[in-house]
Coordinates of N, CA and C and ligand atoms in Angstrom, one line a residue:
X296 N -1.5 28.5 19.1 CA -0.5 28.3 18.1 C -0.8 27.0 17.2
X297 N -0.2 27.1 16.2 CA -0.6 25.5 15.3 C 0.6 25.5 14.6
X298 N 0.9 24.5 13.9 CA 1.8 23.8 13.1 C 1.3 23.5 11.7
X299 N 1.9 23.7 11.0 CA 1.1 22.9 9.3 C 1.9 21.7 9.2
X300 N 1.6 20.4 8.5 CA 2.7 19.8 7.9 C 2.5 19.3 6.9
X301 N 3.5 19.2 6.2 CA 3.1 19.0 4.4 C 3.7 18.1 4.1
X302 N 3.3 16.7 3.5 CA 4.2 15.7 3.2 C 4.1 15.9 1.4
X303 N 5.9 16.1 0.7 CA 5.8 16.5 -0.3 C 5.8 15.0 -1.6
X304 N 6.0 13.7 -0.6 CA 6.4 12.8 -0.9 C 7.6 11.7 -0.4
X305 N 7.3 10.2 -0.5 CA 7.8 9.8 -0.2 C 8.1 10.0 1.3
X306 N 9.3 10.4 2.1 CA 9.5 10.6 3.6 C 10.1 11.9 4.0
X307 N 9.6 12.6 2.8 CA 9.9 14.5 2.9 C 8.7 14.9 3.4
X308 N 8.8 16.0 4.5 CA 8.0 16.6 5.4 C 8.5 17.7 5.5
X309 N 7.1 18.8 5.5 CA 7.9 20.8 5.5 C 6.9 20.8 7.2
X310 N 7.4 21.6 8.0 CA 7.0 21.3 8.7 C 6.9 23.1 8.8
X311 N 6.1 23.6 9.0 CA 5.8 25.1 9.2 C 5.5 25.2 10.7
X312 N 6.5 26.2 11.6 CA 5.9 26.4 12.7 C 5.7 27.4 13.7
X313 N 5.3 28.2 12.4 CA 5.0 30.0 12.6 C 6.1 30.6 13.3
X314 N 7.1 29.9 13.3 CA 8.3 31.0 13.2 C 9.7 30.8 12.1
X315 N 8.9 29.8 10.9 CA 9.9 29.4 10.1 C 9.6 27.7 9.7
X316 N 10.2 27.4 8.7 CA 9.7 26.1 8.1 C 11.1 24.9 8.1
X317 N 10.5 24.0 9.1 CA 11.4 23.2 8.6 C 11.8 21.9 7.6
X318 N 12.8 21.4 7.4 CA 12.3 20.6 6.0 C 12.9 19.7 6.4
X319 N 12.5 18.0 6.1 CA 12.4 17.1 7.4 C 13.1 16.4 5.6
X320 N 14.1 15.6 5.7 CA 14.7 14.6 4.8 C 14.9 15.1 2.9
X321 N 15.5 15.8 2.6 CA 14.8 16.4 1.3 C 15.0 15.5 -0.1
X322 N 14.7 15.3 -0.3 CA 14.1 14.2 -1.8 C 13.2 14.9 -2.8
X323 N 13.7 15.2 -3.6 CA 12.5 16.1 -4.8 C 12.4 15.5 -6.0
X324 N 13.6 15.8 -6.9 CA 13.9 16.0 -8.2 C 13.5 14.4 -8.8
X325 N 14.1 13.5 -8.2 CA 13.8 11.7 -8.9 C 12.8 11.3 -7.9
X326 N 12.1 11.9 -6.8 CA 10.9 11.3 -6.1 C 9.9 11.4 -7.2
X327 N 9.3 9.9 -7.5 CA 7.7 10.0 -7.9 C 6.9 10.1 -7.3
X328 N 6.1 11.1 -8.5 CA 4.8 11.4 -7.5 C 5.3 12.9 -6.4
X329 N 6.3 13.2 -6.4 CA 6.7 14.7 -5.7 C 5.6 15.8 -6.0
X330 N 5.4 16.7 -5.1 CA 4.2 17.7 -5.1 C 5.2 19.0 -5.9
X331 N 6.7 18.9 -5.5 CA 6.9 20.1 -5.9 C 8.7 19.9 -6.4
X332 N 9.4 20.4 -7.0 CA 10.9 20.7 -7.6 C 11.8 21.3 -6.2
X333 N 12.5 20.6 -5.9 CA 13.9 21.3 -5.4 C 14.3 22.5 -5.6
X334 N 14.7 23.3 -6.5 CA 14.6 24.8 -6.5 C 13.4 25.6 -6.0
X335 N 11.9 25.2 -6.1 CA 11.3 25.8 -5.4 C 11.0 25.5 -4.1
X336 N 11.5 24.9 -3.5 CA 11.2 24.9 -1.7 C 11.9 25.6 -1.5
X337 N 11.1 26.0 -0.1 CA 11.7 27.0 0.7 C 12.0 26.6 2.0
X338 N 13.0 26.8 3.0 CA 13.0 26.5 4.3 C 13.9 27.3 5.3
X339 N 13.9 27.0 6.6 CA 14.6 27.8 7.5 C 15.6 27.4 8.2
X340 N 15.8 25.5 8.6 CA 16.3 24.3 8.8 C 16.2 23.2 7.9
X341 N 17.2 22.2 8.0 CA 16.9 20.9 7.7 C 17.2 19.9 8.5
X342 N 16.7 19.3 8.4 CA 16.6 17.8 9.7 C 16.5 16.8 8.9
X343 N 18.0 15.8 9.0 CA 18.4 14.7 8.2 C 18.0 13.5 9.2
X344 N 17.6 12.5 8.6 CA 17.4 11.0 9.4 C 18.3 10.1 8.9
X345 N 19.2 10.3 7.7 CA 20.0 9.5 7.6 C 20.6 9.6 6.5
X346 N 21.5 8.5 5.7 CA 22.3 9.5 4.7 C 21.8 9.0 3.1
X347 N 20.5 7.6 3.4 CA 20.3 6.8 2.0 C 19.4 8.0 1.1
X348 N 19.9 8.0 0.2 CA 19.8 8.6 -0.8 C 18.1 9.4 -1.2
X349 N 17.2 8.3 -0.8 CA 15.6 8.6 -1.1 C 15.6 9.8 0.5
X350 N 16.5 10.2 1.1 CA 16.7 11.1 2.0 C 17.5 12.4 1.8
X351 N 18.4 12.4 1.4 CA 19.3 13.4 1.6 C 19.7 13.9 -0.3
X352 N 18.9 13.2 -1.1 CA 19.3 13.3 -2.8 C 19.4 14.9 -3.3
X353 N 18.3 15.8 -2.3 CA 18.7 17.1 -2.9 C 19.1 18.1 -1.7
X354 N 19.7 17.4 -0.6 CA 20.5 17.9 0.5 C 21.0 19.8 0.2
X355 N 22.3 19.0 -0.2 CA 23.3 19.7 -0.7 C 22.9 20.4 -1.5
X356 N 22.0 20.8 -2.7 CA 21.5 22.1 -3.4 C 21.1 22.8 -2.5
X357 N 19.3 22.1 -1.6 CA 18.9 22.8 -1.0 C 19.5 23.8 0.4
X358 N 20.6 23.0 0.9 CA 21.4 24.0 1.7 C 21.9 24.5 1.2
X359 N 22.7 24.9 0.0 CA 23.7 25.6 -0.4 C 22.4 27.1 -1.1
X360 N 21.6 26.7 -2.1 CA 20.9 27.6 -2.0 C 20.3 28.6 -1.0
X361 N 19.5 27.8 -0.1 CA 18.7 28.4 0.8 C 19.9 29.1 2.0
X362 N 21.3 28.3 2.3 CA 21.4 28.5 3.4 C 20.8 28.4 4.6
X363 N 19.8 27.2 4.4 CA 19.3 27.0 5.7 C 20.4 26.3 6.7
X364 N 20.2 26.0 8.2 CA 20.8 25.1 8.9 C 20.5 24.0 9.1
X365 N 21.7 23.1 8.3 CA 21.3 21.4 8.7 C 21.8 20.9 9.6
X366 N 20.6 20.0 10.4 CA 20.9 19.4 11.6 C 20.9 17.7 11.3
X367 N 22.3 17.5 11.6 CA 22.3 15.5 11.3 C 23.2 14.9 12.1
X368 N 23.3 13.9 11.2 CA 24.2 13.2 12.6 C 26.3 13.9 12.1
X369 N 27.0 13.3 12.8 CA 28.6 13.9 12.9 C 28.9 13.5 11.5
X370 N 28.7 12.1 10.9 CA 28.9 12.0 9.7 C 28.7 12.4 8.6
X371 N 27.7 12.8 8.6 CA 26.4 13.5 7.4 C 27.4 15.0 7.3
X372 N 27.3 15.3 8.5 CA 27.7 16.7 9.1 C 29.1 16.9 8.4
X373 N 30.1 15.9 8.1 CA 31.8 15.9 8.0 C 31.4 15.7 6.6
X374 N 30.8 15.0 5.9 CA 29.8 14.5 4.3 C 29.6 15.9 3.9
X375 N 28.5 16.9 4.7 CA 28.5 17.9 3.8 C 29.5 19.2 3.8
X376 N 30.4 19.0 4.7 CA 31.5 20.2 4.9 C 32.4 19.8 3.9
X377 N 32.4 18.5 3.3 CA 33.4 18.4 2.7 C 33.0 18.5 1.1
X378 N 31.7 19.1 0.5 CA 31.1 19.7 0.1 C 30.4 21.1 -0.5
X379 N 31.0 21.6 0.7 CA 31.1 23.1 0.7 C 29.8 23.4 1.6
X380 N 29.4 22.6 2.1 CA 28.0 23.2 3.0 C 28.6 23.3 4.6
X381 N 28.0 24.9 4.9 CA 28.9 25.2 6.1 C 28.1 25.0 7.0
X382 N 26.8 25.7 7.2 CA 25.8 25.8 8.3 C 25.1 24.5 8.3
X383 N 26.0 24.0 9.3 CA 26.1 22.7 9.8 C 25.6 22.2 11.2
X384 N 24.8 21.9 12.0 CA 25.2 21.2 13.1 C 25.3 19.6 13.2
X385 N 25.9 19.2 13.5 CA 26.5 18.3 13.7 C 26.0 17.6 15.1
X386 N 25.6 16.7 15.3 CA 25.0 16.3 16.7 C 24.6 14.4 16.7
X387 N 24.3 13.7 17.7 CA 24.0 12.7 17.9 C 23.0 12.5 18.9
X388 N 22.7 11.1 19.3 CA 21.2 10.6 19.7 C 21.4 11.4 20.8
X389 N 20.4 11.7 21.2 CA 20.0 12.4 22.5 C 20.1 14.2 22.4
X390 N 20.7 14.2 21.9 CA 21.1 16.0 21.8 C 19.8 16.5 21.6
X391 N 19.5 17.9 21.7 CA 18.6 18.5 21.6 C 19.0 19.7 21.3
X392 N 18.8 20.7 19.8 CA 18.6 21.8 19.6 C 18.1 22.8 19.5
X393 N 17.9 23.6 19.5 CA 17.1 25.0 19.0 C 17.3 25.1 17.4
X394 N 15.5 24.9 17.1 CA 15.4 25.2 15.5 C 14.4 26.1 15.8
X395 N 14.1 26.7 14.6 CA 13.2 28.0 14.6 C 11.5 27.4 15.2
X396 N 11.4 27.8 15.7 CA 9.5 27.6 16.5 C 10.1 26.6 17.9
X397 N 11.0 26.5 18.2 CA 11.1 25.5 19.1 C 12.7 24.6 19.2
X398 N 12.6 23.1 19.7 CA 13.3 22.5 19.7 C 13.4 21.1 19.0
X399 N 14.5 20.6 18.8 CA 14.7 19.4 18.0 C 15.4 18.1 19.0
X400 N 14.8 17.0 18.9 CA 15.7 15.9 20.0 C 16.1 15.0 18.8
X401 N 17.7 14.8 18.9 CA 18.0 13.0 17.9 C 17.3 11.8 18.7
X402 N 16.2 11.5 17.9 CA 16.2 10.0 18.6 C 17.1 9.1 17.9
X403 N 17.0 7.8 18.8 CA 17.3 6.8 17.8 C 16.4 5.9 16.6
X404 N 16.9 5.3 15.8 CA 16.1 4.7 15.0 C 16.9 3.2 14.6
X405 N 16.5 1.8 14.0 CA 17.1 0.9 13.5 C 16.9 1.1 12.4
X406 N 18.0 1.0 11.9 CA 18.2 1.3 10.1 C 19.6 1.0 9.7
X407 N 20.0 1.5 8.6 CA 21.6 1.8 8.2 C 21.2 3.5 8.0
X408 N 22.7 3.5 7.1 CA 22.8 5.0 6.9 C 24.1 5.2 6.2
X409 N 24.5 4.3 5.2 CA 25.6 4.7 4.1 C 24.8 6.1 3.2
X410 N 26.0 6.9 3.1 CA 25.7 8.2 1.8 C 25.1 7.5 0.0
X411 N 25.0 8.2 -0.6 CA 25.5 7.9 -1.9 C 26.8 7.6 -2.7
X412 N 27.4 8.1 -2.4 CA 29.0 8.1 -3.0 C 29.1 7.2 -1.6
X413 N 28.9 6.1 -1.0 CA 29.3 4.8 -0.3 C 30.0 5.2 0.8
X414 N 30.4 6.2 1.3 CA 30.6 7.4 2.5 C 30.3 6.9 3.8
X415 N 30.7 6.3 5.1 CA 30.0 5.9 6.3 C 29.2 7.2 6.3
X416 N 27.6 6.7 6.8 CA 26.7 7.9 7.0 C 26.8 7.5 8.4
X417 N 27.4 7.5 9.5 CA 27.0 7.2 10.9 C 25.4 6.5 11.2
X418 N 24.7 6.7 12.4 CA 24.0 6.1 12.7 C 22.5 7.1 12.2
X419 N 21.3 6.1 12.0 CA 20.1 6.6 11.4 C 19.5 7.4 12.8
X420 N 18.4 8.0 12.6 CA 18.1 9.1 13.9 C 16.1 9.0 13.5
X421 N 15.8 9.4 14.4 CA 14.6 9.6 14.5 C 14.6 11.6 14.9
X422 N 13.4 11.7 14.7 CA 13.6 13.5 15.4 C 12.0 13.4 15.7
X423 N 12.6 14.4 17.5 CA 11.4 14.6 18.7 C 11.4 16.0 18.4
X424 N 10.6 16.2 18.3 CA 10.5 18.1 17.6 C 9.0 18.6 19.0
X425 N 9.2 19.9 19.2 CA 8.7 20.6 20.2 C 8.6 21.7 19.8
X426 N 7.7 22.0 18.7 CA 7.4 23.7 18.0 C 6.7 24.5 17.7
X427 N 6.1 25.2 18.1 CA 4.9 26.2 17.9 C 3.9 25.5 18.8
X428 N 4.2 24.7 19.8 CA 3.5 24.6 21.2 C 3.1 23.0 20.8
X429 N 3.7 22.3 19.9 CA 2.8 21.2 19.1 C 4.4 20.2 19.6
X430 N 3.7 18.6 20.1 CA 4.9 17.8 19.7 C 5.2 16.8 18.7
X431 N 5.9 16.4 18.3 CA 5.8 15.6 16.8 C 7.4 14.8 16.6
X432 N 6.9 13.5 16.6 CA 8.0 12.6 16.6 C 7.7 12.5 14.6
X433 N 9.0 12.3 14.3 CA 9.1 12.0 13.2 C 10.0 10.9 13.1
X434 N 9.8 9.7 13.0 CA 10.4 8.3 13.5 C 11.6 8.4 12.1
X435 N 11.1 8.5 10.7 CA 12.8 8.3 10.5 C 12.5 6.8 9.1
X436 N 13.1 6.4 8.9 CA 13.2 4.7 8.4 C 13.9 4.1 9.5
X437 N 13.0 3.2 10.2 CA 13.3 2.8 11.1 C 12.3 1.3 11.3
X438 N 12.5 0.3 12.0 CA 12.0 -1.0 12.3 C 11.7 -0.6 13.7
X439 N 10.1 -1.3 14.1 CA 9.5 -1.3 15.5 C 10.7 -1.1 16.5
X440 N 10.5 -0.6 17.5 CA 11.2 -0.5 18.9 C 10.7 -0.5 20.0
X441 N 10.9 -0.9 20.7 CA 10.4 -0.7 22.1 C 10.5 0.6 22.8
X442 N 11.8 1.3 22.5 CA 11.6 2.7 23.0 C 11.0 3.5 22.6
X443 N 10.0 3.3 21.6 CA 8.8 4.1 21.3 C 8.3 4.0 22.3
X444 N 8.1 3.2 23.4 CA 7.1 3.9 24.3 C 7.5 5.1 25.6
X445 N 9.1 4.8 25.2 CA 9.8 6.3 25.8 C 9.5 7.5 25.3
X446 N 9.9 7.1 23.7 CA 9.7 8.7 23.3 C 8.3 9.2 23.7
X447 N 7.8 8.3 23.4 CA 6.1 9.1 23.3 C 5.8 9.1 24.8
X448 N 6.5 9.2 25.8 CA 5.9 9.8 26.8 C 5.8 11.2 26.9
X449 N 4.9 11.5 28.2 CA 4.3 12.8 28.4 C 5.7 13.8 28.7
X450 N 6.2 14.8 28.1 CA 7.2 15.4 29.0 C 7.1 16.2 30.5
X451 N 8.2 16.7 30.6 CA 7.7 17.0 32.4 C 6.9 18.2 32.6
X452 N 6.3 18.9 31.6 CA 4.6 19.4 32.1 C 3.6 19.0 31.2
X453 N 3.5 17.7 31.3 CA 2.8 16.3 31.4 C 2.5 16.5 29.6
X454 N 3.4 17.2 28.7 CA 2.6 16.8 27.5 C 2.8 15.8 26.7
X455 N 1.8 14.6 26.2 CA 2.2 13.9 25.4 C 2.6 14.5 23.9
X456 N 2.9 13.1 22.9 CA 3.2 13.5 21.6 C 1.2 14.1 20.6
X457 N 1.7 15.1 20.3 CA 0.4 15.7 19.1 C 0.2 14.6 18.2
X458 N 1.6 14.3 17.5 CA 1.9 14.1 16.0 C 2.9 12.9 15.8
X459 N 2.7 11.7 15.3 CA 3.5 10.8 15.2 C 3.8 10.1 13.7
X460 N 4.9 10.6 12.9 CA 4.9 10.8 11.3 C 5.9 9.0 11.4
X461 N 5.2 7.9 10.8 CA 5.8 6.5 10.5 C 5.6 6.3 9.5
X462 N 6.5 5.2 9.2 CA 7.0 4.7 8.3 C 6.3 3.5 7.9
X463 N 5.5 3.1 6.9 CA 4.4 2.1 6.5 C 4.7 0.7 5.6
X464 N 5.9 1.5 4.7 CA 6.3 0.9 3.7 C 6.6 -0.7 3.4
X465 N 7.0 -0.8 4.7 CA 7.5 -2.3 4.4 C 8.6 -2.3 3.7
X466 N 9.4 -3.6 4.1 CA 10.6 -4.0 3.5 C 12.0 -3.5 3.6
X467 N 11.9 -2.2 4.1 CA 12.6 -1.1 3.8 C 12.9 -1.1 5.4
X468 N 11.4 -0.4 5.9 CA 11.5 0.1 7.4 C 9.9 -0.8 7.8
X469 N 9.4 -0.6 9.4 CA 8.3 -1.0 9.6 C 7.4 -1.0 8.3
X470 N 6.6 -2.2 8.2 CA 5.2 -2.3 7.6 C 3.9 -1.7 8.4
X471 N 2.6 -2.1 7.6 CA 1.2 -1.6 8.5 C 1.2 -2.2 10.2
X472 N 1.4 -3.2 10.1 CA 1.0 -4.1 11.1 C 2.2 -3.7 12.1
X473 N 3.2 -3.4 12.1 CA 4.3 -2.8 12.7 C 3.8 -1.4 13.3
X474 N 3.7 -0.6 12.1 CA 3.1 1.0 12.5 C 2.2 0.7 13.1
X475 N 1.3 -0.1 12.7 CA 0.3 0.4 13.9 C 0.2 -0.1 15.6
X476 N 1.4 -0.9 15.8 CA 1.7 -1.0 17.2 C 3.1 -0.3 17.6
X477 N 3.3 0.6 16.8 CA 4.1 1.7 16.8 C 3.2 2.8 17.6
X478 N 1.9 3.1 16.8 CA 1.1 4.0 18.0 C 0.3 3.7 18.8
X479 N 0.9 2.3 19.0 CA 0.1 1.5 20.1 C 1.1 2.1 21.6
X480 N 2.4 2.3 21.1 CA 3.5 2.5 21.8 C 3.6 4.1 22.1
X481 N 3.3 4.9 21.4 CA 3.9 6.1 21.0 C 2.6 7.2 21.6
X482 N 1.3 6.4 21.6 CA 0.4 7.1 22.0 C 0.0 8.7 21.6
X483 N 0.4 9.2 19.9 CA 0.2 10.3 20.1 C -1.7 10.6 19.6
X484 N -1.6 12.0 19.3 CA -3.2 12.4 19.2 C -3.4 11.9 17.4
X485 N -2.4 12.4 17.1 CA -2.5 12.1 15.5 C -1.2 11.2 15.2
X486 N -1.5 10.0 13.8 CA -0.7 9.6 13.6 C -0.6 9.5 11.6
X487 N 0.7 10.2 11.5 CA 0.7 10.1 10.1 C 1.4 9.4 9.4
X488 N 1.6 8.2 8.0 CA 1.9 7.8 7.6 C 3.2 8.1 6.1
X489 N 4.2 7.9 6.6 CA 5.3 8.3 5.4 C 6.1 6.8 4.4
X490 N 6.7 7.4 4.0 CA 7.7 6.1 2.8 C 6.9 5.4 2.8
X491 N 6.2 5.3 2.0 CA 5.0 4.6 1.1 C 4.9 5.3 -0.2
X492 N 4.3 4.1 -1.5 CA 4.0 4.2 -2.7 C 4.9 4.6 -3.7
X493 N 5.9 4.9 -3.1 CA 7.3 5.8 -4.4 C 7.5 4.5 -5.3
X494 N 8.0 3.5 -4.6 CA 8.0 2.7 -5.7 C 6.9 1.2 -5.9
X495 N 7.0 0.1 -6.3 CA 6.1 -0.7 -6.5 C 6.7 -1.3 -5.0
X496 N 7.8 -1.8 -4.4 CA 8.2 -2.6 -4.2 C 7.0 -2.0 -1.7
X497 N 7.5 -1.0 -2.1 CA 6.7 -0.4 -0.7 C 5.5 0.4 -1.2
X498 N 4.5 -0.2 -2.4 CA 3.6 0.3 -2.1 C 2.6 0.0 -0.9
X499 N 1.8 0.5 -0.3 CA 0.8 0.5 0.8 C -0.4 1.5 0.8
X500 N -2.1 0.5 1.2 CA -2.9 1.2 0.9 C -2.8 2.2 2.3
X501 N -2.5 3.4 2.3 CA -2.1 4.3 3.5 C -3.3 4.4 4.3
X502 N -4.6 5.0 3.4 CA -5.8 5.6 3.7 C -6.6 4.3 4.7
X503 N -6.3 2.8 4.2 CA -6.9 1.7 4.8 C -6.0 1.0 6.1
X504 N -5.0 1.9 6.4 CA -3.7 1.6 7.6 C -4.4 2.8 8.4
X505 N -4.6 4.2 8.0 CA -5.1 5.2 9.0 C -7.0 4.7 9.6
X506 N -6.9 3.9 9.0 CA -8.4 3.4 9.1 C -8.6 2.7 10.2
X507 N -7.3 1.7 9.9 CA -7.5 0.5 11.1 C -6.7 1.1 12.3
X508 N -5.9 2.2 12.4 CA -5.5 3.1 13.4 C -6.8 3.4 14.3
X509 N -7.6 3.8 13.4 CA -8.9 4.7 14.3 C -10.0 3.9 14.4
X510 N -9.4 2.5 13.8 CA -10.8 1.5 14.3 C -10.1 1.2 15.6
X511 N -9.2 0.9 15.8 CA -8.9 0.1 17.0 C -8.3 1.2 18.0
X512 N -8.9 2.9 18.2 CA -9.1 3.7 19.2 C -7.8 4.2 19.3
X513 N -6.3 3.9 19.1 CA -5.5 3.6 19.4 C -5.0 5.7 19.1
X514 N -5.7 6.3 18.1 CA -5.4 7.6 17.5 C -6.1 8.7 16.5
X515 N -6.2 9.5 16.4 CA -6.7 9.9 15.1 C -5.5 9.8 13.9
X516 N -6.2 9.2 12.6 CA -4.8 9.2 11.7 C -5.9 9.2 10.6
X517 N -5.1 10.1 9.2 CA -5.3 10.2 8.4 C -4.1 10.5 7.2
X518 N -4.0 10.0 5.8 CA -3.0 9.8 5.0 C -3.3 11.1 3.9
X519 N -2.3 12.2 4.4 CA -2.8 13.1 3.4 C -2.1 12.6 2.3
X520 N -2.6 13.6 0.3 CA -2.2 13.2 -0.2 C -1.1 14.1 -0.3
X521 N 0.0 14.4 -1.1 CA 1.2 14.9 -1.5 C 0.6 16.6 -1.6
X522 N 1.6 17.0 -1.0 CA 1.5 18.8 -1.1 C -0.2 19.5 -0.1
X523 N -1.1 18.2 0.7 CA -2.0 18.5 1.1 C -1.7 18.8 2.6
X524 N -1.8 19.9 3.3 CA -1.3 20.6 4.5 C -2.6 19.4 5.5
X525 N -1.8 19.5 6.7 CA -2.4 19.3 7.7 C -1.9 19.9 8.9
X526 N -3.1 20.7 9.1 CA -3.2 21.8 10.1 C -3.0 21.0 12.0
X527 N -1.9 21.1 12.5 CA -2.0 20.9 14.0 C -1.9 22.0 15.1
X528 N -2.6 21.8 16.0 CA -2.5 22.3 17.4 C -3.4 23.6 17.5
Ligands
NI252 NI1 16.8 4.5 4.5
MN253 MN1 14.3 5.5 3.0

């Protein structure tokens, strides 16, 4: 089995996992530098990390079109019902669901999580994903943690994490020097770098952060560019 994952920009991720695609934070239409438009994605799920805006900005079209199922936190969840978006779950840290190829865990993350319209977004989330035989933390905007070295343990038939998708940016969420003792913690096989370059303020050279990842043994990592698939498992 294998996994594709496509980062379309900024901290949107399509995550393909041969039984359906999921779409990991959705941001299109005002992301610079976006691979692709909002009306043309396609998905099966969505998996929210929180409610700031460079996250959730084309939410609500994309569910309402697609009718995919969004998975977020209670607040997000009460945010888009009161929107008209029905296929909803609603869930918090630790939960674990069934999404298509597999399953989804809320981690935690450090962050905020106000909406746009100034809305409490409840608390920011990380997502443990387990799909099409591949595992893949997708940390979220989030600042270093120590329980990164939880998540990324081996599960109980001993598999570690494949795929570990962080946050580089600085300022915002962890910087290089952060991420990279993020998969100092997290130990997965690959480690990939998100929210970077959108704007000047978190620019980061990505390609020279996956560098010093694989000088210092720690992972394989490489910075794809926008809309360029990377094949796992
Ligand atoms: Ni944020
Ligand atoms: Mn963000």
């Amino acid at each position: 089995m294998s996994v594709t994952l496509t980062w379309t920009g900024h901290a949107t991720w399509l995550v393909d996992t041969g039984h359906g695609t999921l779409l990991v934070d959705p941001f299109f239409d005002e992301c610079p530098g976006c691979s692709t438009q909002a009306q043309h994605v396609a998905c099966d799920a969505i998996l929210v990390t929180h409610g700031h805006f460079d996250h959730v900005a084309d939410l609500v079209a994309i569910a309402r079109r697609t009718g995919a199922k969004v998975f977020c936190n209670w607040e997000i969840g009460q945010w888009l019902g009161r929107q008209g978006v029905e296929n909803v779950q609603p869930m918090n840290h630790g939960g674990r669901v069934a999404v298509p190829g597999g399953t989804a865990k809320m981690e935690i993350a450090w962050h905020s999580s106000s909406l746009p319209d100034g809305t409490y977004g409840g608390n920011p989330c990380g997502w443990l994903l387990d799909v099409g035989g591949v595992r893949i933390y997708v940390a979220g905007d989030t600042a270093l943690f120590s329980d990164m070295e939880r998540i990324g343990r081996p599960d109980a038939a001993g598999r570690g994490l494949d795929v570990a998708i962080l946050p580089i940016g600085d300022l915002f969420t962890m910087g290089p020097d952060d991420a990279l003792e993020a998969v100092r913690l997290l130990q997965p096989k690959l480690a990939l770098p998100s929210h970077y370059g959108t704007w000047p303020p978190i620019e980061q050279d990505a390609a020279a952060w996956a560098r010093r990842v694989e000088a210092a043994k720690l992972a394989a990592a490489t910075a794809p560019g926008v809309g360029e698939p990377v094949r796992v498992g």
